Every structure is written in structure tokens, then in C-alpha cells.
Amino acid sequence: ARQWRENEKALVADGEHVSGVISKILNRRVAAQSVTSEVLGRAVRDILRDADVFNGGFDTAPKFPNEPILMFLLQMAATHNDKKALEAVTRTLDYMLDGGIQDHVGGGFHRYATDNLWRIPHFEKMLYNQAQMVRVLLQAYRLTGRWRYARAAERTISFVERHMSAGEGGFYSAFDADSEGDEGSFYAWTPEQLIKVLGEKDGQLAAKIFGVTEQGNFEGRTILHFPEHPRELAKSLKMTEQQFYDRVDDFCARLEKARSRRVPPHLDDKIVLSWNGMMIAALAEAALVLDNKHYARRAEKALAFIEKHMKKPDGYLRSWFRGKAELDAQQEDYAFLALANVMTGDATQNSKYLKKARLLTQTMIEKFIDPDIGDFFMVDRRGTFTRGKARSDGATPSGNAIALEVLALLRHRSEDLEYRNRVDSLLAALSGLAVESPRSMPYVLRGADMLRNGETGPVKYLARGRVRAEARVDRKAHRAIVSLSIQKGWHINSNKPLNDDFIPTVLTVVSPGYPDPGVVYPPAIKRKLKFSDEEMSLYEGKVEIVVSPGDRLPDSIELKLVLQACSDEVCLEPAKTVLRAR
């Protein structure tokens, strides 16, 4: 206080100097670089240098999930068939699912592991981890067909719905690590406790399955984990994997009922806008990947909560706590909320969510854009210290990285050239830094690949959003189906368009081993268009193309789709994509 009274000018000058230095660091600019396949391949190699090839994850303990890195590697596996990238992800997920970082009893994931084997967690449970892990698991499931990934995603969503959900639809922030002043006591078990809950025979079996010993692995007790891969455990117990998981599910249900009588960790019941956007996006993706409409309805309910409780006349508020919303939303809040609306629109096919995503994106641009560089500030007005930018990924992707994803999604769903210009400017502002330091900005590199090669999810948008394509497997009928929804006023050429100048709709099987997959196209419509005197053969509205791959229907089948969309006045450039049906 005395210094302020006696040396105010000097302190202000020092503050301005420090502010300037920090601003220069946060806002530094690196020349744009083209994010080519070669650049992305080099980024994968750089990241994998830090991979733990024995236990999964990156670096040594403490081990964090690093979901932005996993999402980038999954993108590379999906669009570039990078087997090393996929192997790094699956190895990490397998060790996490075997370890104690996954709560085997109640579902969900702790924040990080304190050991290399992922067995002893730091016991906090954060909403952002649950949301990101759901997306990682779903995308890994789509690429590999490994059922345990889908199971873990469903159990994580169930945990969030049961324990982190507000009545009206929002999602709470976190559970503390401690309960009754003791870290981890809520989650740890002894052999005697297992026997008391499950009985002598089941208690001993559960102890073997979950590695529970008299010595324990955490302060004389044990954090439940699989000491071996479930496949090996099932074999040693002379069970099938399904029988093994049936026993595990039974044990966990009974243990959770007993655990509910313990004093639980404290729940941080504030609702943070950006983290809710993450969780809503995860639910929407789960609705599509797992074909579960309940998840889509839950996403819609959470969006309704935000619109009711966290919106103000000129924007949104960042945090809601026990009936009161406050703090102006930041750039990442708008970006994650826009992403949630895009993905909920995909899951529900309700156009109002895509319209809302466009409005949110426009507001984000107006409030946070740096017009000189093309990326986004964190806050919408200059504060008393400095106005920085979030570019590097941490526990979550940066606000700028999510903005890149949103703009890429909107570009694929719209003919509006504004999205193309904005996303190109944003990528130019971020690409130099991302190529320079891929470990720090993997989600930007993921967004760059999305721009070039499209999305990897179950739904694709083609022809500037005029055509929605979705692939699925109908196991009862032993076939794969590609469903196309064509915007009103537009059509696509049929597989035989009757004119050599037009590109036919063609579906081929990319997966090896299907020389004659038996593709069946629907009946075409014959019509004359304004720009042609010749009759055309075309498809309108909703169209299904069926693939019958013979006697053997795999868990996943890749299909290449080529089409050309036209109106009565103009034809767009041909579009092509690869769809994965599961």
C-alpha cells in the first residue's frame, strides 16, 4: 500500500511493461504453413516419440489421458490409415480401461493416474474428462469394432447422468478427490469388504478379478483394476468374455449399492458453459454411433437448460450456480456451445440446432475475432491487464482449436463462403504454431485434416451441405445401407444419369475381400431440367443404397461414395467421401 501511495507511476509503468511482454507471448505470430499429409505424418511421429510403448499414454507418471492428442491420432488413423497412430490409441485405452483410472464400480474416469500402469488415480472426476473420453472411446470403437470401448463409453454416460446431472438438464462440474478428509477412501476396497458385500465365494472371485489383496496397492487397500487383460482373465477363469463381463457387471452393481452408503466426495455443482458444450457434443455423437435416441434427447434437454438459464439479451453467461448465472461467457464457451448444437443437429436432424450454431459462431466472431490475424481472443473486451489468446491444448482443446472444428463443420454443411474465408484465415493464423509444436496443438492439426479430408463420424455432409450421408449395418438382413437425405430443391444424378456429361452416383466397397458386393440402387426419377432438353435420371429426397457383401458381414465395412448434386439451374462440383458402416 505504501509503494502504491509513493510510487504509483513507477508501478503502473512496470505493470504496462509486464502486460506488454505477456501479450506478446500469448499473441505471438508464426508464419502460416501448409498442413499437408507429409506435415501431418511428421506430427504423428513427433508425438509418438513420447508414447509409452509398454503401458500406453505419453511420458511417465503422472499420466493424463491427453484426449486432444488421442483425438488427433484417431483422425490420422481414420483418414490416413495410420496404423501406428491407432495402435498408440488402443494401447492407451486398453491400459486405462484395465487400470484404476477408470472407476470400475460406478463408471467414468478420474483425472489422471499417479503411476505408469494407470492403476492409482488422482481421484477427482471432471466433467470435461468424461465428455472427452466418451468421444475418444466412440471413435476408437468405430475404427476397431472393439465392444469394450462402446461399453466404457456407455458406462461413462450413465455415470454422468446419474451423478453429475442437474434436474433441469445441465451437467455439474466435478467430484473432489477427498471424502471425510481422506483421499481415495470412497473408491478403495479390502478382501474382507468384498466378501461382506458379495459373500465368500463371489467375494473371493471378485478379489481375483479386480486384483484386491491383503497388502493392497493404496494405503493398505486396493483400487479396483484388472491385473490382466479381461480376455486373459476370462480364459484363466474358464469363462467366455461375455460371461466374464456379465459377472463383472453383477459384482459392480452390488458393490456400487454398498459404496453408496459411504460418505461420497464433495460434488462441485456449478454448471460451466464450455464443459457442458463438451458433454452435449459427446451425447450427440453417442446417439449417432450407438444408435441410441435417448442420448440425443438428453443432449437436447441440456441445450434447453442453457438457453433458459445461461442466456442474456446480448450473449451467454459462463457459469450457473444454484439458481444464479454470472460472468460473461468467453470465446471457448461460444465455441463449445456451437459444436454442441452442430452435433445435436446431426443426431436429431432438426435444422434449428444448425441455425443456432451459425448464430453462435457469428456472435463468437463479432465478440472475439482478432481482425488483423484471424484467430480469436479469449475475452470480448480489453481487461485491466491483457487480452490473451488460447491456442495450445491443455486438459481440453483450446478455444481456437474448437473454433476451427466448428468452422470446418459449418463449411461442410453450408454454401456460405463466409465460413470458408473464416476457416482459412483461422488455420493460417494457427498452422505455423501447430506445425512447429504438434504436441502442444494436436487439435488444430485434427481440424486442418478435417478441412482437407472431411469428418470421420457416422454422418457426412456433401455438396456444400446439400446432401447428408449416413452408413449403417443391418445385421438381421445381412446388409449395409447408405442413407442419403437430399435438400429440397436439389437432386443427385442416379447411378445411370442418361448423359455422359453428368457424374453418376456410385457406391463401392473399399474394404478388401469383396470383389462383387452386390450394390443395389433405388429406382430413379426421370425428368427434364431447365438447363437441358434431355431427360435426366436422378434421385430426390430420401434415398437408400443397399450393399449385400455376401455370406460374411464384417463388424465394419468401408464404402466410397461419389455423387454430384444439382438444382434446376446449376450443378455443383462432384463430391466424394468414405463412409464406415458398423
XYZ file of C-alpha atoms in Angstrom:
582
model
C 0.000 0.000 0.000
C 2.860 2.355 0.830
C 4.544 1.613 -2.516
C 1.299 2.392 -4.305
C 0.936 5.697 -2.498
C 4.558 6.741 -3.008
C 5.447 5.161 -6.409
C 2.187 4.852 -8.322
C 3.646 5.995 -11.667
C 6.549 3.563 -11.469
C 4.274 0.649 -10.570
C 1.890 1.476 -13.424
C 4.838 1.643 -15.828
C 6.083 -1.739 -14.596
C 2.581 -3.179 -14.990
C 2.308 -1.902 -18.537
C 5.705 -3.404 -19.372
C 4.789 -6.819 -17.931
C 1.405 -6.713 -19.648
C 3.100 -5.958 -22.948
C 5.535 -8.838 -22.582
C 2.786 -11.303 -21.684
C 0.602 -10.068 -24.525
C 3.487 -10.535 -26.962
C 3.962 -14.132 -25.771
C 0.272 -15.015 -25.834
C -0.350 -13.375 -29.187
C 2.885 -14.173 -30.999
C 2.526 -14.956 -34.651
C 4.316 -17.602 -36.721
C 4.126 -17.622 -40.496
C 1.395 -19.884 -41.862
C 2.364 -23.322 -43.127
C 0.528 -25.697 -45.413
C -0.733 -28.656 -43.394
C -0.064 -31.408 -45.924
C -0.212 -35.170 -45.457
C 3.559 -35.159 -45.060
C 3.364 -32.494 -42.337
C 0.674 -34.461 -40.516
C 2.701 -37.663 -40.779
C 5.682 -35.882 -39.267
C 3.464 -34.569 -36.465
C 2.330 -38.119 -35.677
C 5.944 -39.278 -35.494
C 6.860 -36.361 -33.224
C 4.005 -37.166 -30.853
C 4.701 -40.908 -30.824
C 8.290 -40.317 -29.732
C 6.839 -39.599 -26.285
C 4.489 -42.602 -26.316
C 4.875 -45.296 -23.663
C 5.022 -48.415 -25.853
C 4.679 -50.713 -22.837
C 1.820 -49.196 -20.817
C 0.131 -46.709 -23.131
C -0.128 -42.971 -22.751
C 2.626 -40.420 -23.103
C 5.673 -39.715 -20.958
C 5.949 -41.186 -17.477
C 3.809 -40.805 -14.377
C 1.760 -38.853 -13.587
C -0.195 -39.910 -16.653
C -3.017 -37.844 -18.071
C -5.437 -39.112 -20.725
C -4.354 -36.347 -23.144
C -7.618 -36.622 -25.045
C -6.769 -33.904 -27.631
C -3.748 -35.969 -28.690
C -5.828 -39.159 -28.831
C -8.449 -37.417 -30.976
C -5.752 -36.249 -33.415
C -4.268 -39.744 -33.660
C -7.730 -41.219 -34.294
C -8.256 -38.706 -37.099
C -4.950 -39.798 -38.653
C -5.921 -43.449 -38.334
C -9.303 -42.837 -39.957
C -8.278 -40.621 -42.867
C -4.697 -41.769 -43.496
C -4.907 -45.400 -42.329
C -2.063 -44.669 -39.900
C -1.749 -47.979 -38.068
C 0.885 -46.716 -35.616
C -1.383 -43.848 -34.581
C -4.280 -46.244 -33.998
C -2.062 -48.657 -32.092
C -0.950 -45.878 -29.743
C -4.588 -45.002 -29.025
C -5.806 -48.552 -28.477
C -2.836 -49.392 -26.263
C -3.585 -46.315 -24.149
C -7.297 -47.079 -23.929
C -6.725 -50.735 -23.054
C -4.416 -49.859 -20.168
C -6.772 -47.135 -18.967
C -9.770 -49.491 -19.062
C -7.788 -52.167 -17.220
C -6.450 -49.693 -14.678
C -7.855 -47.831 -11.725
C -8.188 -44.527 -13.568
C -11.498 -45.989 -14.760
C -13.969 -46.339 -11.897
C -14.950 -49.979 -12.396
C -17.760 -49.802 -9.845
C -19.544 -46.597 -10.803
C -18.276 -45.788 -14.274
C -16.450 -42.715 -15.506
C -12.820 -41.664 -15.308
C -10.611 -39.996 -12.736
C -8.489 -37.039 -13.796
C -5.112 -38.755 -14.099
C -3.054 -41.690 -12.846
C -0.129 -41.334 -10.451
C 1.643 -44.477 -11.733
C 2.768 -45.792 -15.118
C 0.244 -48.657 -15.116
C -2.768 -46.340 -14.696
C -3.811 -48.200 -11.529
C -3.678 -45.477 -8.865
C -5.609 -42.358 -9.855
C -5.772 -38.863 -8.551
C -9.394 -39.292 -7.570
C -11.044 -36.135 -8.908
C -13.663 -36.709 -11.581
C -14.023 -33.827 -14.007
C -16.926 -33.355 -16.418
C -14.530 -32.451 -19.214
C -12.722 -35.790 -18.854
C -15.975 -37.721 -19.046
C -17.062 -35.839 -22.172
C -13.761 -36.182 -23.993
C -13.266 -39.823 -23.061
C -16.713 -40.670 -24.421
C -15.783 -39.172 -27.786
C -12.392 -40.910 -27.849
C -13.933 -44.272 -26.967
C -16.692 -43.916 -29.559
C -14.270 -43.053 -32.327
C -11.953 -45.890 -31.341
C -14.953 -48.231 -31.374
C -15.904 -47.134 -34.872
C -12.391 -47.800 -36.142
C -11.787 -51.112 -34.385
C -15.168 -52.629 -33.586
C -13.935 -53.449 -30.062
C -17.036 -53.767 -27.957
C -15.303 -52.856 -24.688
C -14.805 -49.283 -25.964
C -18.529 -48.849 -26.609
C -19.257 -50.402 -23.200
C -16.925 -47.963 -21.438
C -18.500 -45.011 -23.273
C -21.994 -46.113 -22.223
C -20.928 -46.616 -18.598
C -19.341 -43.158 -18.548
C -22.506 -41.540 -19.871
C -24.533 -43.490 -17.299
C -22.291 -42.180 -14.512
C -22.730 -38.589 -15.695
C -26.492 -38.979 -15.983
C -26.810 -40.499 -12.515
C -24.357 -38.379 -10.561
C -23.436 -35.181 -12.452
C -26.813 -34.077 -13.838
C -28.960 -31.179 -12.697
C -32.683 -31.842 -12.668
C -33.450 -29.427 -15.484
C -30.738 -30.725 -17.773
C -27.321 -29.134 -17.163
C -24.231 -31.007 -16.011
C -22.218 -30.377 -12.849
C -18.501 -29.718 -12.931
C -16.598 -32.215 -10.785
C -16.232 -34.533 -7.827
C -13.439 -33.849 -5.351
C -10.695 -36.382 -4.646
C -11.341 -36.473 -0.896
C -14.169 -37.751 1.232
C -14.175 -37.428 5.011
C -10.797 -35.721 4.678
C -9.225 -38.876 3.236
C -8.202 -39.086 -0.412
C -9.488 -42.146 -2.245
C -11.267 -43.831 0.653
C -14.557 -43.823 -1.237
C -13.060 -45.940 -4.037
C -10.749 -48.391 -2.190
C -11.554 -51.952 -1.064
C -10.161 -54.785 1.058
C -10.780 -58.536 0.548
C -12.904 -58.551 3.708
C -15.108 -55.756 2.384
C -15.679 -57.604 -0.879
C -16.666 -60.788 1.000
C -19.013 -58.823 3.278
C -20.859 -57.383 0.270
C -20.682 -60.296 -2.168
C -20.414 -63.345 0.052
C -17.484 -65.725 0.463
C -17.438 -67.322 -2.997
C -18.234 -64.229 -5.081
C -16.038 -62.052 -2.856
C -13.008 -64.259 -3.497
C -13.727 -64.320 -7.235
C -14.131 -60.533 -7.310
C -10.829 -60.142 -5.454
C -9.109 -62.227 -8.140
C -10.771 -60.346 -10.993
C -10.029 -56.891 -9.543
C -6.583 -57.577 -8.077
C -7.654 -56.990 -4.469
C -5.073 -58.284 -1.970
C -4.402 -58.099 1.767
C -1.460 -55.777 1.123
C -3.418 -53.570 -1.264
C -1.992 -51.074 -3.713
C -3.147 -47.893 -1.988
C -2.593 -47.296 1.721
C -3.402 -50.895 2.684
C -6.456 -51.116 0.453
C -6.890 -51.747 -3.266
C -8.127 -49.563 -6.094
C -10.047 -51.964 -8.309
C -8.343 -52.807 -11.593
C -7.869 -55.728 -13.941
C -4.412 -57.202 -13.207
C -4.560 -58.811 -16.654
C -6.449 -58.043 -19.840
C -10.090 -59.234 -19.444
C -9.569 -61.701 -22.283
C -6.760 -63.408 -20.349
C -8.643 -63.211 -17.064
C -11.680 -64.837 -18.676
C -9.525 -67.615 -20.090
C -7.877 -68.310 -16.717
C -11.334 -68.447 -15.112
C -12.642 -70.717 -17.908
C -15.227 -68.163 -18.988
C -16.101 -66.563 -22.283
C -15.512 -62.820 -22.412
C -19.274 -62.255 -22.310
C -19.597 -64.436 -19.221
C -16.690 -62.560 -17.659
C -18.289 -59.159 -18.221
C -21.660 -60.436 -17.008
C -20.021 -61.398 -13.705
C -18.177 -58.057 -13.554
C -21.401 -56.121 -14.143
C -23.168 -58.104 -11.421
C -20.359 -57.542 -8.923
C -20.115 -53.823 -9.726
C -23.865 -53.275 -9.319
C -23.769 -54.848 -5.850
C -20.582 -53.022 -4.875
C -21.986 -49.689 -6.011
C -25.060 -50.198 -3.865
C -22.793 -50.844 -0.863
C -20.496 -47.951 -1.783
C -23.454 -45.571 -1.863
C -23.608 -45.916 1.929
C -20.117 -44.404 2.229
C -19.630 -40.648 2.514
C -19.120 -39.548 -1.108
C -16.606 -36.973 -2.334
C -17.897 -33.411 -2.478
C -19.756 -32.519 -5.683
C -18.856 -29.201 -7.310
C -22.347 -28.396 -8.545
C -21.683 -25.312 -10.614
C -22.508 -25.626 -14.289
C -19.816 -24.356 -16.678
C -20.920 -23.499 -20.195
C -17.899 -24.786 -22.126
C -17.761 -28.105 -20.242
C -21.493 -28.590 -20.806
C -20.927 -27.984 -24.515
C -18.345 -30.781 -24.472
C -20.720 -33.197 -22.758
C -23.608 -32.359 -25.080
C -21.392 -32.964 -28.112
C -20.374 -36.332 -26.633
C -24.008 -37.316 -26.093
C -24.913 -36.351 -29.640
C -22.024 -38.410 -31.013
C -23.090 -41.358 -28.852
C -26.618 -41.074 -30.221
C -25.269 -41.485 -33.746
C -22.569 -44.093 -33.163
C -24.601 -46.291 -30.809
C -27.970 -45.602 -32.483
C -29.490 -44.547 -29.162
C -32.113 -41.806 -29.368
C -32.119 -41.353 -25.586
C -28.695 -39.736 -25.792
C -29.983 -37.261 -28.396
C -32.932 -36.361 -26.163
C -30.544 -35.837 -23.241
C -28.407 -33.523 -25.361
C -31.489 -31.513 -26.298
C -32.514 -31.243 -22.645
C -29.108 -29.841 -21.697
C -29.239 -27.304 -24.530
C -32.681 -26.220 -23.336
C -31.262 -25.679 -19.833
C -28.540 -23.424 -21.217
C -30.990 -21.396 -23.281
C -33.266 -20.939 -20.270
C -30.735 -20.240 -17.525
C -27.441 -19.069 -19.071
C -28.535 -16.753 -21.865
C -28.774 -12.986 -21.654
C -30.001 -10.456 -24.235
C -26.568 -9.871 -25.783
C -24.949 -13.277 -25.310
C -24.352 -16.006 -22.721
C -23.054 -16.351 -19.187
C -20.204 -18.664 -18.320
C -21.258 -20.211 -15.010
C -24.514 -21.185 -13.288
C -24.542 -21.987 -9.575
C -27.623 -22.830 -7.530
C -30.027 -20.636 -9.419
C -27.716 -17.794 -10.396
C -25.804 -17.364 -13.663
C -22.899 -14.921 -13.863
C -19.647 -13.992 -15.643
C -19.664 -13.159 -19.332
C -19.058 -16.207 -21.496
C -15.615 -16.473 -23.059
C -14.638 -17.492 -26.560
C -14.295 -21.176 -25.650
C -17.834 -21.157 -24.230
C -19.274 -19.986 -27.537
C -17.107 -22.421 -29.497
C -18.069 -25.483 -27.451
C -21.735 -24.477 -27.411
C -21.694 -24.066 -31.198
C -20.100 -27.514 -31.521
C -22.791 -28.975 -29.261
C -25.509 -27.509 -31.474
C -23.939 -28.756 -34.712
C -23.628 -32.290 -33.375
C -27.092 -32.294 -31.808
C -28.436 -31.185 -35.168
C -26.672 -34.150 -36.763
C -28.129 -36.539 -34.192
C -31.702 -35.230 -34.377
C -31.807 -33.939 -37.977
C -33.527 -30.863 -36.538
C -32.383 -27.828 -38.524
C -32.947 -25.436 -35.602
C -29.711 -26.610 -33.982
C -27.640 -25.920 -37.079
C -29.259 -22.485 -37.282
C -28.358 -21.867 -33.624
C -24.765 -22.993 -34.279
C -24.486 -20.432 -37.070
C -25.792 -17.651 -34.812
C -23.372 -18.630 -32.033
C -20.488 -18.694 -34.480
C -21.390 -15.267 -35.811
C -21.554 -13.898 -32.248
C -18.195 -15.506 -31.464
C -16.680 -13.793 -34.483
C -18.143 -10.414 -33.566
C -17.025 -10.568 -29.934
C -13.628 -12.261 -30.067
C -12.023 -12.123 -33.521
C -8.612 -10.550 -33.996
C -9.254 -8.906 -37.394
C -5.557 -8.384 -38.053
C -4.532 -12.038 -37.642
C -7.717 -14.108 -37.958
C -7.736 -16.049 -34.705
C -9.698 -15.410 -31.504
C -9.066 -13.638 -28.210
C -10.172 -15.360 -25.010
C -12.364 -12.469 -23.821
C -14.517 -9.980 -25.660
C -13.073 -6.760 -24.315
C -9.746 -5.478 -23.098
C -9.418 -6.015 -19.361
C -7.238 -4.269 -16.846
C -4.254 -6.484 -17.623
C -4.024 -8.041 -21.098
C -6.204 -9.663 -23.721
C -4.679 -13.043 -24.495
C -5.410 -15.933 -26.800
C -5.786 -19.641 -26.054
C -4.004 -21.564 -28.791
C -2.317 -24.508 -27.096
C -4.288 -27.529 -25.950
C -4.187 -28.484 -22.294
C -6.566 -30.770 -20.449
C -9.076 -29.668 -23.103
C -8.651 -28.380 -26.662
C -8.029 -24.655 -26.929
C -10.864 -22.318 -27.772
C -9.221 -21.559 -31.104
C -8.930 -25.268 -31.936
C -12.620 -25.827 -31.216
C -13.488 -22.770 -33.319
C -11.543 -24.367 -36.175
C -13.546 -27.587 -35.763
C -16.839 -25.679 -35.710
C -15.981 -23.640 -38.795
C -14.883 -26.801 -40.621
C -18.194 -28.483 -39.768
C -20.202 -25.455 -40.873
C -18.215 -25.181 -44.076
C -19.177 -28.755 -44.956
C -22.824 -28.018 -44.116
C -23.290 -24.676 -45.851
C -22.734 -22.886 -49.138
C -21.915 -19.670 -47.238
C -18.472 -18.567 -48.424
C -18.002 -16.672 -45.158
C -17.229 -19.938 -43.379
C -14.647 -20.838 -45.998
C -12.950 -17.465 -45.642
C -13.047 -17.527 -41.844
C -11.740 -21.055 -41.501
C -8.931 -20.398 -43.965
C -7.901 -17.276 -42.043
C -8.053 -19.095 -38.713
C -5.982 -22.005 -39.983
C -3.428 -19.599 -41.419
C -3.134 -17.914 -38.015
C -2.673 -21.223 -36.163
C -0.920 -23.529 -38.603
C 2.624 -22.201 -38.147
C 2.492 -22.689 -34.373
C 0.831 -26.092 -34.708
C 3.396 -27.413 -37.173
C 6.179 -26.001 -35.001
C 4.816 -27.713 -31.863
C 2.380 -30.557 -32.714
C 2.379 -31.933 -29.167
C 1.013 -28.589 -27.927
C -1.611 -28.108 -30.640
C -2.798 -31.525 -31.870
C -6.443 -30.466 -32.044
C -5.599 -27.717 -34.544
C -3.902 -30.326 -36.724
C -7.003 -32.507 -36.395
C -9.134 -29.575 -37.584
C -6.790 -28.962 -40.502
C -7.183 -32.575 -41.606
C -10.969 -32.317 -41.236
C -10.915 -29.407 -43.674
C -8.918 -31.392 -46.205
C -10.351 -34.898 -45.780
C -13.700 -34.429 -44.067
C -15.167 -35.803 -40.888
C -14.676 -39.325 -39.593
C -18.005 -39.760 -37.799
C -21.038 -41.764 -38.929
C -22.584 -38.762 -40.712
C -21.057 -36.875 -43.637
C -22.272 -33.721 -45.364
C -21.520 -33.348 -49.057
C -22.143 -30.838 -51.822
C -21.936 -27.778 -49.541
C -24.446 -29.295 -47.150
C -27.000 -30.221 -49.808
C -26.628 -33.963 -49.118
C -26.451 -35.776 -45.786
C -24.979 -39.295 -45.931
C -25.074 -41.924 -43.204
C -23.999 -45.578 -43.304
C -25.149 -48.397 -41.055
C -25.144 -52.188 -40.919
C -28.421 -54.115 -40.770
C -27.274 -57.403 -39.265
C -30.674 -59.060 -39.352
C -30.918 -58.551 -43.111
C -27.168 -59.125 -43.540
C -26.517 -55.923 -45.446
C -25.076 -52.415 -45.232
C -27.218 -49.375 -46.028
C -26.190 -45.880 -47.077
C -28.992 -43.380 -46.417
C -28.942 -40.072 -48.283
C -31.057 -37.029 -47.420
C -31.107 -34.505 -50.256
C -32.101 -30.896 -49.604
C -35.394 -29.733 -51.082
C -34.907 -28.123 -54.493
C -31.841 -30.261 -55.176
C -31.188 -33.719 -56.549
C -28.278 -36.026 -57.279
C -27.705 -37.879 -60.506
C -28.705 -41.523 -60.408
C -26.219 -44.331 -60.945
C -27.142 -44.097 -64.649
C -27.776 -40.383 -65.392
C -28.501 -40.869 -69.157
C -25.938 -38.202 -70.058
C -22.187 -38.733 -70.135
C -21.552 -35.140 -69.036
C -23.004 -35.768 -65.558
C -21.330 -37.670 -62.740
C -23.268 -40.772 -61.677
C -23.879 -41.707 -58.053
C -21.545 -44.630 -57.369
C -21.069 -46.644 -54.180
C -18.143 -49.057 -53.960
C -16.751 -51.200 -51.171
C -13.292 -50.102 -50.048
C -12.769 -52.919 -47.549
C -10.744 -55.763 -49.098
C -12.275 -59.134 -49.884
C -15.497 -58.041 -51.613
C -14.944 -58.179 -55.389
C -18.697 -58.305 -56.115
C -20.521 -56.769 -53.143
C -23.914 -56.548 -54.839
C -24.772 -52.837 -54.712
C -28.494 -52.177 -55.252
C -29.542 -48.649 -56.233
C -33.129 -47.382 -55.825
C -35.419 -46.672 -58.785
C -34.595 -43.323 -60.372
C -36.845 -40.397 -61.280
C -36.898 -39.316 -64.962
C -37.229 -35.578 -65.576
C -36.220 -32.723 -67.861
C -34.397 -29.829 -66.186
C -34.355 -26.143 -67.115
C -30.781 -26.230 -68.349
C -31.183 -29.344 -70.520
C -33.589 -30.506 -73.207
C -32.671 -34.109 -72.482
C -34.433 -36.245 -69.916
C -32.314 -36.891 -66.816
C -32.247 -39.793 -64.365
C -31.962 -38.605 -60.770
C -32.692 -39.098 -57.057
C -34.511 -36.664 -54.742
C -35.489 -36.523 -51.064
C -34.511 -39.599 -49.067
C -32.604 -42.365 -50.840
C -31.180 -45.700 -49.681
C -28.419 -47.631 -51.422
C -28.015 -51.212 -50.228
C -24.823 -53.276 -50.173
C -25.038 -57.054 -49.728
C -21.460 -58.214 -49.122
C -22.171 -61.936 -49.393
C -22.103 -64.543 -46.665
C -19.610 -62.715 -44.455
C -20.681 -59.382 -42.971
C -17.792 -57.792 -41.031
C -18.009 -55.698 -37.870
C -17.149 -52.685 -40.001
C -17.239 -52.099 -43.740
C -15.799 -49.073 -45.571
C -17.686 -47.641 -48.527
C -16.656 -44.984 -51.048
C -19.444 -42.699 -52.244
C -19.251 -40.413 -55.274
C -22.120 -38.118 -56.285
C -22.988 -34.828 -57.950
C -25.698 -32.515 -56.635
C -27.703 -30.262 -58.953
C -30.636 -27.892 -58.805
C -32.825 -26.988 -61.791
C -30.301 -24.291 -62.659
C -26.814 -25.397 -61.670
C -24.693 -28.461 -60.884
C -22.075 -28.397 -58.152
C -18.651 -29.970 -58.426
C -18.608 -33.754 -57.808
C -18.267 -34.825 -54.180
C -16.715 -37.979 -52.765
C -16.260 -39.419 -49.305
C -15.548 -42.655 -47.452
C -18.231 -43.935 -45.081
C -17.736 -46.588 -42.430
C -20.801 -48.717 -41.682
C -20.991 -50.573 -38.389
